[in-house]
Short mmCIF file of C-alpha atoms in Angstrom, two decimals:
data_model
loop_
_atom_site.label_atom_id
_atom_site.label_comp_id
_atom_site.label_asym_id
_atom_site.label_seq_id
_atom_site.Cartn_x
_atom_site.Cartn_y
_atom_site.Cartn_z
CA MET A 1 -61.94 136.03 -87.76
CA SER A 2 -58.36 136.73 -88.89
CA PRO A 3 -57.34 137.98 -92.23
CA ALA A 4 -56.17 134.50 -93.61
CA SER A 5 -59.20 132.81 -92.19
CA ARG A 6 -61.49 135.41 -94.11
CA ALA A 7 -59.65 135.26 -97.32
CA ARG A 8 -60.04 131.36 -97.23
CA ALA A 9 -63.77 131.93 -96.39
CA GLU A 10 -64.20 134.34 -99.23
CA THR A 11 -62.43 132.12 -101.82
CA ARG A 12 -64.57 129.29 -100.71
CA ALA A 13 -67.68 131.13 -101.15
CA LYS A 14 -66.58 132.27 -104.64
CA GLU A 15 -65.96 128.39 -105.66
CA MET A 16 -69.47 127.41 -104.16
CA LEU A 17 -70.89 130.18 -106.50
CA ALA A 18 -68.97 129.00 -109.46
CA GLU A 19 -70.38 125.70 -109.11
CA MET A 20 -74.19 124.91 -108.59
CA PRO A 21 -77.05 122.96 -110.14
CA LEU A 22 -79.43 124.79 -112.33
CA TYR A 23 -82.41 124.79 -109.27
CA GLU A 24 -79.69 126.48 -106.81
CA LEU A 25 -78.69 129.05 -109.76
CA ARG A 26 -82.37 129.80 -110.24
CA HIS A 27 -82.69 130.44 -106.40
CA ALA A 28 -79.57 132.37 -106.34
CA ARG A 29 -81.06 134.67 -109.15
CA GLU A 30 -84.24 134.60 -106.78
CA MET A 31 -86.65 133.38 -109.60
CA SER A 32 -89.37 130.91 -109.25
CA GLN A 33 -90.14 128.04 -111.50
CA LYS A 34 -93.23 129.52 -112.39
CA HIS A 35 -91.75 133.09 -113.52
CA LEU A 36 -88.95 131.17 -115.49
CA ALA A 37 -91.58 129.11 -117.04
CA GLU A 38 -93.50 132.26 -118.14
CA ILE A 39 -90.15 133.58 -119.77
CA LEU A 40 -89.49 130.45 -121.31
CA ARG A 41 -93.33 129.79 -122.47
CA ILE A 42 -93.53 126.17 -120.98
CA ASN A 43 -95.18 125.00 -117.93
CA GLN A 44 -93.71 124.92 -114.52
CA ALA A 45 -93.48 121.15 -114.44
CA SER A 46 -91.30 121.33 -117.30
CA VAL A 47 -88.89 123.79 -115.50
CA SER A 48 -88.84 121.31 -112.60
CA LYS A 49 -87.93 118.43 -115.12
CA LEU A 50 -85.31 120.47 -116.68
CA GLU A 51 -83.68 121.23 -113.36
CA ARG A 52 -83.36 117.51 -112.37
CA ARG A 53 -81.81 116.43 -115.79
CA THR A 54 -78.48 115.43 -116.23
CA ASP A 55 -78.33 115.43 -119.90
CA MET A 56 -79.94 118.01 -122.35
CA TYR A 57 -79.28 119.81 -125.68
CA ILE A 58 -76.95 122.61 -125.49
CA SER A 59 -79.75 124.78 -127.07
CA THR A 60 -82.07 124.07 -124.11
CA LEU A 61 -79.41 124.78 -121.45
CA ARG A 62 -78.54 128.21 -123.22
CA ASN A 63 -82.28 129.03 -123.27
CA PHE A 64 -82.77 128.30 -119.44
CA ILE A 65 -79.74 130.30 -118.90
CA GLU A 66 -80.56 133.49 -121.02
CA ALA A 67 -84.04 133.35 -119.48
CA MET A 68 -82.38 134.14 -116.16
CA GLY A 69 -80.41 136.94 -117.57
CA GLY A 70 -77.13 134.95 -118.25
CA GLN A 71 -75.22 133.92 -121.05
CA LEU A 72 -73.96 130.23 -121.47
CA GLU A 73 -70.08 129.58 -122.11
CA ILE A 74 -68.54 126.46 -122.66
CA LYS A 75 -65.05 125.58 -122.11
CA ALA A 76 -62.73 122.49 -122.08
CA VAL A 77 -60.37 122.15 -119.42
CA PHE A 78 -56.92 120.35 -120.06
CA PRO A 79 -54.02 119.90 -117.75
CA ASP A 80 -52.13 122.77 -119.75
CA GLY A 81 -55.27 125.30 -119.52
CA ALA A 82 -58.68 125.80 -120.56
CA VAL A 83 -60.32 126.64 -124.17
CA ARG A 84 -63.41 128.43 -124.71
CA ILE A 85 -65.51 126.62 -127.35
CA SER A 86 -67.38 129.11 -129.31
CA GLN A 87 -68.93 127.23 -132.20
CA PHE A 88 -72.20 126.97 -130.04
CA GLU A 89 -72.36 130.59 -129.84
CA GLU A 90 -72.07 131.10 -133.38
CA LEU A 91 -74.99 128.86 -134.03
CA ALA A 92 -77.24 130.82 -131.40
CA GLU A 93 -76.21 134.23 -133.25
CA SER A 94 -76.92 132.78 -136.41
CA ALA A 95 -80.34 131.07 -135.83
CA PRO A 96 -81.92 132.61 -132.79
CA ILE A 97 -84.89 130.68 -131.57
CA PRO A 98 -88.21 132.65 -131.97
CA ALA A 99 -90.01 133.55 -128.78
CA GLY A 100 -93.12 131.55 -129.26
CA ARG A 101 -91.22 128.33 -129.65
CA ARG A 102 -91.11 125.77 -126.91
CA MET A 103 -88.01 124.38 -125.45
CA SER A 104 -87.53 120.73 -125.75
CA THR A 105 -87.91 119.03 -122.34
#
């Protein structure tokens, strides 16, 4: 493979990793639905349901991402640039969810 082809392939691989649905992200993190459910203190069926949803609370998505070891960042993208939205992070820091509380599904 030529250096140019290799560079294009690496760029495409990075783009693909930058965009993925929740179930693919969980697979990439090598986590089962059962293990994630245990961390979130919900049942496996609820994890499956969350992974199929197209609309959910930001707090639910944040909990899901954090259970996989990540951190949720939200940004608005405009033609002249992107802006990171931080107000949701402030809410998470000022009012952490108790460990025993169930996620809304």
